[in-house]
Short mmCIF file of C-alpha atoms and ligand atoms in Angstrom, two decimals:
data_model
loop_
_atom_site.label_atom_id
_atom_site.label_comp_id
_atom_site.label_asym_id
_atom_site.label_seq_id
_atom_site.Cartn_x
_atom_site.Cartn_y
_atom_site.Cartn_z
CA MET W 1 0.00 0.00 0.00
CA ARG W 2 1.19 3.52 -0.79
CA ALA W 3 2.42 5.59 2.15
CA GLU W 4 0.04 8.43 1.24
CA PHE W 5 -2.88 5.98 1.14
CA ILE W 6 -2.07 4.64 4.60
CA GLU W 7 -1.82 8.20 5.89
CA ALA W 8 -5.14 9.30 4.36
CA LEU W 9 -6.91 6.20 5.63
CA GLY W 10 -5.41 6.73 9.09
CA LYS W 11 -6.77 10.28 9.14
CA ALA W 12 -10.19 9.00 8.14
CA ALA W 13 -10.06 6.36 10.88
CA ASP W 14 -9.34 9.15 13.40
CA LEU W 15 -12.37 11.01 12.00
CA GLN W 16 -10.27 13.93 10.85
CA GLU W 17 -11.48 16.08 7.99
CA LEU W 18 -10.11 14.80 4.67
CA SER W 19 -8.66 17.17 2.08
CA LYS W 20 -9.35 16.94 -1.64
CA GLU W 21 -5.88 15.46 -2.22
CA GLU W 22 -6.52 12.80 0.41
CA LEU W 23 -9.87 11.92 -1.13
CA VAL W 24 -8.13 11.56 -4.51
CA VAL W 25 -5.59 9.19 -2.96
CA LEU W 26 -8.42 7.12 -1.44
CA ILE W 27 -10.48 6.96 -4.64
CA ASP W 28 -7.32 6.00 -6.55
CA ALA W 29 -6.99 2.84 -4.40
CA ASP W 30 -5.63 -0.31 -6.04
CA LYS W 31 -7.09 -3.71 -5.28
CA GLU W 32 -5.36 -4.24 -1.94
CA GLU W 33 -5.99 -0.66 -0.84
CA SER W 34 -9.65 -0.93 -1.89
CA ALA W 35 -10.16 -3.79 0.55
CA ALA W 36 -8.85 -1.59 3.39
CA LEU W 37 -10.94 1.39 2.19
CA PHE W 38 -14.13 -0.68 2.02
CA SER W 39 -13.52 -2.19 5.42
CA LEU W 40 -13.08 1.22 7.09
CA ALA W 41 -16.14 2.64 5.27
CA ASP W 42 -18.18 -0.32 6.52
CA GLN W 43 -16.93 0.29 10.05
CA VAL W 44 -17.69 4.02 9.93
CA ARG W 45 -21.17 3.29 8.55
CA GLN W 46 -21.72 0.85 11.40
CA GLN W 47 -20.50 3.33 14.01
CA PHE W 48 -22.55 6.32 12.82
CA MET W 49 -25.61 4.79 11.16
CA GLY W 50 -25.86 1.35 12.75
CA ASP W 51 -26.80 -1.90 11.05
CA GLU W 52 -30.25 -0.88 9.87
CA VAL W 53 -30.88 -0.54 6.15
CA HIS W 54 -33.70 1.86 5.38
CA ILE W 55 -36.17 0.90 2.69
CA ARG W 56 -37.46 3.67 0.47
CA GLY W 57 -40.17 2.63 -1.97
CA ILE W 58 -39.82 4.60 -5.17
CA ILE W 59 -42.73 5.47 -7.44
CA GLU W 60 -41.68 6.75 -10.86
CA PHE W 61 -44.89 8.58 -11.61
CA SER W 62 -44.08 10.35 -14.90
CA ASN W 63 -41.37 9.94 -17.53
CA HIS W 64 -42.13 13.22 -19.30
CA CYS W 65 -39.25 15.67 -19.11
CA THR W 66 -38.73 19.16 -20.46
CA LYS W 67 -34.96 18.97 -20.01
CA ASN W 68 -32.51 17.48 -22.43
CA CYS W 69 -29.63 16.06 -20.38
CA LEU W 70 -27.18 14.33 -22.68
CA TYR W 71 -26.91 11.19 -20.53
CA CYS W 72 -30.55 10.49 -19.72
CA GLY W 73 -33.14 8.42 -21.57
CA LEU W 74 -36.00 10.62 -20.38
CA ARG W 75 -34.51 13.62 -22.24
CA ARG W 76 -36.96 15.70 -24.23
CA ASP W 77 -35.52 14.78 -27.63
CA ASN W 78 -35.77 11.02 -27.10
CA ARG W 79 -38.65 10.13 -29.41
CA GLN W 80 -38.13 6.38 -28.94
CA LEU W 81 -39.62 6.43 -25.46
CA SER W 82 -43.35 6.02 -24.94
CA ARG W 83 -44.37 8.56 -22.34
CA TYR W 84 -46.74 8.05 -19.42
CA ARG W 85 -48.20 9.92 -16.50
CA MET W 86 -49.75 8.25 -13.48
CA THR W 87 -52.95 9.70 -12.08
CA ILE W 88 -53.10 10.84 -8.48
CA SER W 89 -55.20 7.82 -7.58
CA GLU W 90 -52.67 5.51 -9.26
CA ILE W 91 -49.89 7.17 -7.25
CA LEU W 92 -51.84 6.76 -4.02
CA GLU W 93 -52.65 3.15 -4.84
CA SER W 94 -48.98 2.38 -5.46
CA ALA W 95 -48.04 4.15 -2.25
CA HIS W 96 -50.61 2.14 -0.27
CA LYS W 97 -49.12 -1.02 -1.68
CA ALA W 98 -45.57 0.09 -0.79
CA ALA W 99 -46.59 1.10 2.74
CA GLY W 100 -48.46 -2.19 3.14
CA LEU W 101 -45.33 -4.09 2.19
CA GLY W 102 -43.36 -2.23 4.85
CA CYS W 103 -41.86 0.87 3.22
CA ARG W 104 -41.67 3.69 5.78
CA THR W 105 -40.59 6.17 3.11
CA ILE W 106 -42.24 6.81 -0.23
CA VAL W 107 -40.12 8.52 -2.88
CA LEU W 108 -42.04 10.26 -5.65
CA GLN W 109 -39.79 10.65 -8.67
CA SER W 110 -40.38 11.92 -12.20
CA GLY W 111 -38.79 13.79 -15.06
CA GLU W 112 -39.32 17.54 -14.98
CA ASP W 113 -43.00 17.56 -15.79
CA SER W 114 -44.98 20.76 -15.26
CA TYR W 115 -48.24 18.90 -15.89
CA TYR W 116 -48.08 18.20 -12.16
CA THR W 117 -48.48 21.68 -10.71
CA ALA W 118 -47.24 22.48 -7.24
CA ASP W 119 -50.87 22.39 -6.06
CA ILE W 120 -51.42 18.91 -7.49
CA LEU W 121 -48.18 17.66 -5.95
CA ALA W 122 -48.92 19.31 -2.61
CA ASP W 123 -52.37 17.67 -2.56
CA THR W 124 -50.81 14.31 -3.37
CA VAL W 125 -48.23 14.65 -0.60
CA TYR W 126 -50.93 15.75 1.83
CA LEU W 127 -53.12 12.74 1.04
CA LEU W 128 -50.19 10.38 1.18
CA LYS W 129 -49.21 11.59 4.64
CA LYS W 130 -52.81 11.58 5.84
CA GLU W 131 -53.61 8.08 4.63
CA MET W 132 -50.30 6.39 5.44
CA ASP W 133 -47.71 6.42 8.19
CA VAL W 134 -44.78 7.26 5.93
CA ALA W 135 -42.12 9.87 5.28
CA VAL W 136 -42.28 11.41 1.82
CA THR W 137 -39.34 12.26 -0.40
CA LEU W 138 -39.71 14.23 -3.62
CA SER W 139 -37.35 13.89 -6.57
CA ILE W 140 -38.85 16.01 -9.32
CA GLY W 141 -36.10 18.42 -10.31
CA ASP W 142 -36.09 22.17 -10.69
CA ARG W 143 -39.05 24.19 -9.45
CA LEU W 144 -39.65 27.69 -8.12
CA ARG W 145 -38.80 28.27 -4.48
CA GLU W 146 -42.49 28.95 -3.78
CA GLU W 147 -43.37 25.59 -5.26
CA TYR W 148 -40.85 23.79 -3.05
CA GLN W 149 -42.32 25.67 -0.12
CA LYS W 150 -45.86 24.58 -0.97
CA MET W 151 -44.80 20.95 -1.10
CA ARG W 152 -42.90 21.27 2.16
CA GLU W 153 -45.94 22.83 3.83
CA ALA W 154 -48.06 19.96 2.54
CA GLY W 155 -45.81 17.62 4.52
CA ALA W 156 -42.97 16.52 2.24
CA ASP W 157 -40.02 15.56 4.43
CA ARG W 158 -37.13 15.23 2.02
CA TYR W 159 -35.97 16.31 -1.41
CA LEU W 160 -33.46 14.67 -3.74
CA LEU W 161 -31.69 16.89 -6.24
CA LYS W 162 -28.44 15.40 -7.43
CA HIS W 163 -25.69 17.81 -8.45
CA GLU W 164 -24.53 15.05 -10.88
CA THR W 165 -21.01 16.53 -11.25
CA CYS W 166 -19.12 19.28 -9.45
CA ASP W 167 -17.33 20.28 -12.66
CA ALA W 168 -19.25 23.40 -13.69
CA GLU W 169 -18.16 23.18 -17.33
CA LEU W 170 -19.05 19.52 -17.60
CA PHE W 171 -22.37 20.20 -15.86
CA ALA W 172 -23.30 22.94 -18.32
CA GLY W 173 -22.32 20.72 -21.26
CA LEU W 174 -24.30 17.72 -20.05
CA ARG W 175 -27.36 19.63 -18.83
CA PRO W 176 -28.13 22.23 -21.51
CA GLY W 177 -29.68 25.43 -20.23
CA THR W 178 -28.79 24.83 -16.59
CA SER W 179 -25.82 25.58 -14.33
CA LEU W 180 -24.12 24.02 -11.35
CA ALA W 181 -24.41 27.31 -9.44
CA ASP W 182 -28.19 27.26 -9.89
CA ARG W 183 -28.37 23.67 -8.68
CA VAL W 184 -26.30 24.40 -5.57
CA ASN W 185 -28.53 27.40 -4.89
CA ARG W 186 -31.59 25.14 -5.04
CA LEU W 187 -29.99 22.78 -2.54
CA LYS W 188 -29.59 25.79 -0.26
CA TRP W 189 -33.25 26.76 -0.69
CA LEU W 190 -34.40 23.25 0.07
CA GLY W 191 -32.37 23.20 3.28
CA GLU W 192 -33.77 26.61 4.31
CA LEU W 193 -37.30 25.33 3.73
CA GLY W 194 -36.68 22.52 6.19
CA PHE W 195 -36.36 19.59 3.83
CA GLN W 196 -33.83 16.89 4.54
CA VAL W 197 -31.76 17.35 1.43
CA GLY W 198 -30.13 14.77 -0.78
CA SER W 199 -27.66 15.26 -3.57
CA GLY W 200 -25.34 12.93 -5.42
CA ASN W 201 -23.32 12.31 -8.51
CA MET W 202 -22.67 9.89 -11.29
CA VAL W 203 -19.37 8.04 -11.56
CA GLY W 204 -17.66 7.55 -14.91
CA LEU W 205 -19.11 10.47 -16.85
CA PRO W 206 -17.10 11.29 -19.98
CA GLY W 207 -14.59 14.02 -19.14
CA GLN W 208 -14.69 13.32 -15.41
CA THR W 209 -11.47 12.64 -13.44
CA VAL W 210 -10.67 11.29 -9.98
CA GLU W 211 -10.24 14.92 -8.90
CA THR W 212 -13.81 15.58 -10.04
CA LEU W 213 -15.08 12.71 -7.88
CA ALA W 214 -13.18 14.03 -4.86
CA GLY W 215 -14.72 17.44 -5.61
CA ASP W 216 -18.19 15.84 -5.73
CA ILE W 217 -17.69 14.55 -2.21
CA LEU W 218 -16.37 17.91 -0.99
CA LEU W 219 -19.32 19.73 -2.56
CA MET W 220 -21.71 17.46 -0.68
CA ARG W 221 -19.81 18.05 2.56
CA GLU W 222 -19.82 21.83 2.01
CA THR W 223 -23.54 21.95 1.22
CA GLY W 224 -24.23 19.81 4.28
CA VAL W 225 -26.48 17.34 2.49
CA GLU W 226 -28.12 14.64 4.55
CA MET W 227 -28.33 12.08 1.75
CA ALA W 228 -25.79 11.22 -0.93
CA GLY W 229 -26.71 9.07 -3.93
CA ILE W 230 -23.71 7.79 -5.84
CA GLY W 231 -24.10 5.54 -8.85
CA PRO W 232 -22.35 4.68 -12.11
CA PHE W 233 -23.10 6.42 -15.39
CA VAL W 234 -24.75 3.80 -17.62
CA PRO W 235 -24.66 4.71 -21.33
CA ASN W 236 -28.03 4.76 -23.06
CA SER W 237 -28.09 4.25 -26.85
CA GLN W 238 -31.12 6.54 -27.12
CA THR W 239 -28.98 9.49 -25.99
CA PRO W 240 -26.00 11.39 -27.43
CA LEU W 241 -23.70 9.63 -24.93
CA GLY W 242 -24.74 6.15 -26.05
CA GLU W 243 -21.28 5.24 -27.34
CA CYS W 244 -19.35 6.44 -24.28
CA PRO W 245 -17.93 3.91 -21.80
CA GLY W 246 -19.89 3.63 -18.56
CA GLY W 247 -18.72 3.93 -14.97
CA THR W 248 -17.19 0.79 -13.46
CA LEU W 249 -18.32 -0.97 -10.32
CA ALA W 250 -14.84 -0.66 -8.77
CA LEU W 251 -14.70 3.13 -9.19
CA THR W 252 -18.31 3.51 -8.01
CA LEU W 253 -17.65 1.54 -4.83
CA LYS W 254 -14.42 3.41 -4.08
CA THR W 255 -16.21 6.74 -4.51
CA LEU W 256 -19.05 5.55 -2.28
CA ALA W 257 -16.61 4.36 0.40
CA ALA W 258 -14.64 7.63 0.32
CA ALA W 259 -17.93 9.54 0.55
CA ARG W 260 -18.90 7.54 3.65
CA LEU W 261 -15.62 8.55 5.31
CA ALA W 262 -16.21 12.23 4.49
CA LEU W 263 -19.95 12.21 5.29
CA PRO W 264 -20.27 9.75 8.16
CA ARG W 265 -23.82 10.79 9.09
CA ALA W 266 -25.35 10.87 5.61
CA HIS W 267 -27.85 8.34 4.32
CA MET W 268 -26.43 6.64 1.26
CA PRO W 269 -28.36 4.32 -1.02
CA ALA W 270 -27.05 1.22 -2.70
CA THR W 271 -28.33 2.63 -5.99
CA THR W 272 -30.33 0.84 -8.65
CA ALA W 273 -27.70 1.84 -11.23
CA THR W 274 -25.07 0.01 -9.16
CA GLY W 275 -27.34 -3.04 -9.18
CA THR W 276 -27.72 -2.67 -12.93
CA ILE W 277 -24.03 -2.89 -13.85
CA ASP W 278 -23.39 -5.82 -11.48
CA ARG W 279 -25.78 -8.50 -10.31
CA ARG W 280 -24.46 -8.16 -6.76
CA GLY W 281 -23.82 -4.43 -7.00
CA ARG W 282 -26.29 -3.34 -4.34
CA ASP W 283 -25.11 -6.03 -1.95
CA LYS W 284 -21.52 -4.88 -2.43
CA ALA W 285 -22.50 -1.22 -1.96
CA LEU W 286 -24.11 -2.08 1.41
CA ARG W 287 -20.73 -3.46 2.46
CA CYS W 288 -18.77 -0.33 1.68
CA GLY W 289 -20.78 2.48 3.15
CA ALA W 290 -24.37 2.33 1.91
CA ASN W 291 -27.29 2.04 4.36
CA VAL W 292 -30.38 2.59 2.19
CA ILE W 293 -32.07 0.57 -0.55
CA MET W 294 -34.84 1.79 -2.82
CA PRO W 295 -37.09 -0.97 -4.16
CA ASN W 296 -39.11 0.03 -7.20
CA MET W 297 -42.82 0.40 -6.42
CA THR W 298 -43.83 1.62 -9.89
CA PRO W 299 -46.65 -0.44 -11.43
CA PRO W 300 -45.15 -3.05 -13.79
CA ALA W 301 -47.05 -1.58 -16.78
CA TYR W 302 -44.98 1.64 -16.57
CA ARG W 303 -41.61 0.34 -15.48
CA ALA W 304 -40.07 -0.38 -18.86
CA SER W 305 -40.86 3.18 -19.95
CA TYR W 306 -38.92 4.78 -17.11
CA GLN W 307 -35.80 4.00 -19.02
CA ILE W 308 -33.21 6.46 -17.78
CA TYR W 309 -30.57 3.90 -18.79
CA PRO W 310 -30.85 0.41 -20.28
CA GLY W 311 -30.87 -2.91 -18.46
CA LYS W 312 -32.35 -1.40 -15.29
CA THR W 313 -32.70 -4.14 -12.74
CA GLY W 314 -36.15 -5.52 -11.90
CA LEU W 315 -37.99 -4.31 -15.01
CA SER W 316 -40.45 -7.18 -15.08
CA ASP W 317 -40.88 -7.41 -11.31
CA THR W 318 -44.01 -6.54 -9.38
CA PRO W 319 -43.69 -4.25 -6.34
CA GLU W 320 -43.92 -7.36 -4.14
CA GLU W 321 -41.01 -8.95 -5.98
CA SER W 322 -38.92 -5.78 -5.85
CA TYR W 323 -39.55 -5.51 -2.13
CA ALA W 324 -38.67 -9.17 -1.57
CA ARG W 325 -35.47 -8.72 -3.56
CA ALA W 326 -34.48 -5.73 -1.42
CA MET W 327 -35.12 -7.79 1.73
CA LYS W 328 -32.92 -10.55 0.37
CA ILE W 329 -30.08 -8.12 -0.36
CA VAL W 330 -30.30 -6.71 3.18
CA GLU W 331 -30.29 -10.21 4.63
CA ASN W 332 -27.38 -11.36 2.43
CA ALA W 333 -25.35 -8.41 3.63
CA GLY W 334 -25.95 -9.54 7.23
CA ARG W 335 -27.95 -6.44 8.09
CA ARG W 336 -31.46 -5.71 9.31
CA VAL W 337 -34.32 -3.71 7.92
CA GLY W 338 -34.87 -0.28 9.48
CA THR W 339 -38.01 -0.05 11.55
CA GLY W 340 -38.43 3.75 11.67
CA TYR W 341 -38.77 6.39 8.97
CA GLY W 342 -35.03 6.53 8.51
CA HIS W 343 -34.84 10.29 8.93
CA SER W 344 -31.50 12.04 8.95
CA PRO W 345 -29.83 11.73 12.38
CA ASP W 346 -29.67 15.55 12.43
CA TYR W 347 -33.37 15.96 11.72
CA CYS W 348 -35.53 17.32 14.47
CA THR W 349 -39.29 16.95 14.19
CA ILE W 350 -40.18 19.47 16.87
N1 5AD V 1 -26.81 6.48 -16.03
C1 5AD V 1 -26.91 6.51 -14.69
N2 5AD V 1 -27.70 7.35 -14.02
C2 5AD V 1 -28.40 8.22 -14.74
N3 5AD V 1 -29.25 9.18 -14.37
C3 5AD V 1 -29.71 9.78 -15.48
N4 5AD V 1 -29.17 9.23 -16.58
C4 5AD V 1 -28.34 8.26 -16.15
C5 5AD V 1 -27.50 7.33 -16.79
N5 5AD V 1 -27.40 7.29 -18.12
C6 5AD V 1 -29.55 9.48 -12.98
C7 5AD V 1 -29.14 10.88 -12.64
C8 5AD V 1 -30.42 11.56 -12.28
C9 5AD V 1 -31.41 10.45 -12.06
C10 5AD V 1 -32.78 10.80 -12.52
O1 5AD V 1 -30.92 9.36 -12.80
O2 5AD V 1 -28.26 10.88 -11.53
O3 5AD V 1 -30.33 12.32 -11.12
FE1 SF4 V 2 -34.93 15.05 -17.22
FE2 SF4 V 2 -33.65 14.45 -14.95
FE3 SF4 V 2 -33.29 12.99 -17.14
FE4 SF4 V 2 -32.29 15.44 -17.05
S1 SF4 V 2 -31.69 13.69 -15.71
S2 SF4 V 2 -33.43 14.55 -18.78
S3 SF4 V 2 -33.86 16.50 -15.86
S4 SF4 V 2 -35.18 13.19 -15.99
#
């Protein structure tokens, strides 16, 4: 093992704040170093977050999107995708099913679809919270501050808005018409409005370096996010980046482990994308820092159309099967299912 790796890992073990250079050294780990990195990340996860894995049932309620991100299958210009929108009663029905199975958090995710006004979404959140004993997370992209506020007042607990990459130039190139500064500003708004805030990034984007990944982690530390979703970029042939190589499992897991050391109290999912590039990807992620899993609760009829990237795991599964699969992964990893809402440890409900 490299001397600088041993030093950086030692600092992390002593819970000292890691610099960008140290994060680069950690993410650059070779095979032997990776084993040590994963083991410490697992230990830090255990110490700060315990052995519970929180289950968040995700409902992908619309695949319409007005944005045109170069990496994503839901992009506006993708004419090969058949588009759908779930009705409010379909969303509630799916949520009831998820809650009945045992999900204590419901995540409502969609492309950026203004068909669902803030009032409609606020009503949906309100009904969801009234009818079920669940926490609600929204993941619906850019909205006005007033809209976020309306949804928060209706009872939404958390908001996911990934920064995707901390490289401002790369961000602007991959997400036409938007900027990293705007995204970071939204994360600030969401925090001010009292949401538990989640961000995250993709690993293996074209033009990204190890320094970028270290910067992604630092950005999340600086913005004080309570959730960090890290997954590989998976090329989609229906997008302009279809021919680019995707992110590897090894680099994804090293980034996740380094993120756990820098953000010991953050909730981190074993992402679906990680499970897509490797059959045991989510299991492995739970062993190097992750403590959340997000079974897909979208009705089977719509699943294949929520094709952000190809080969998404569980496309033909029912919600029951997706839930059972998540249970199995938790069990295989020697962990137990969270019994509470799985709020951020820093979150105060009073
Ligand atoms: N590969 C992996 N993840 C992707 N996302 C979008 N496109 C891809 C892709 N090709 C992720 C982004 C976004 C979420 C909706 O899906 O991180 O936040
Ligand atoms: Fe739309 Fe989000 Fe996909 Fe961009 S990443 S095209 S905003 S769904």
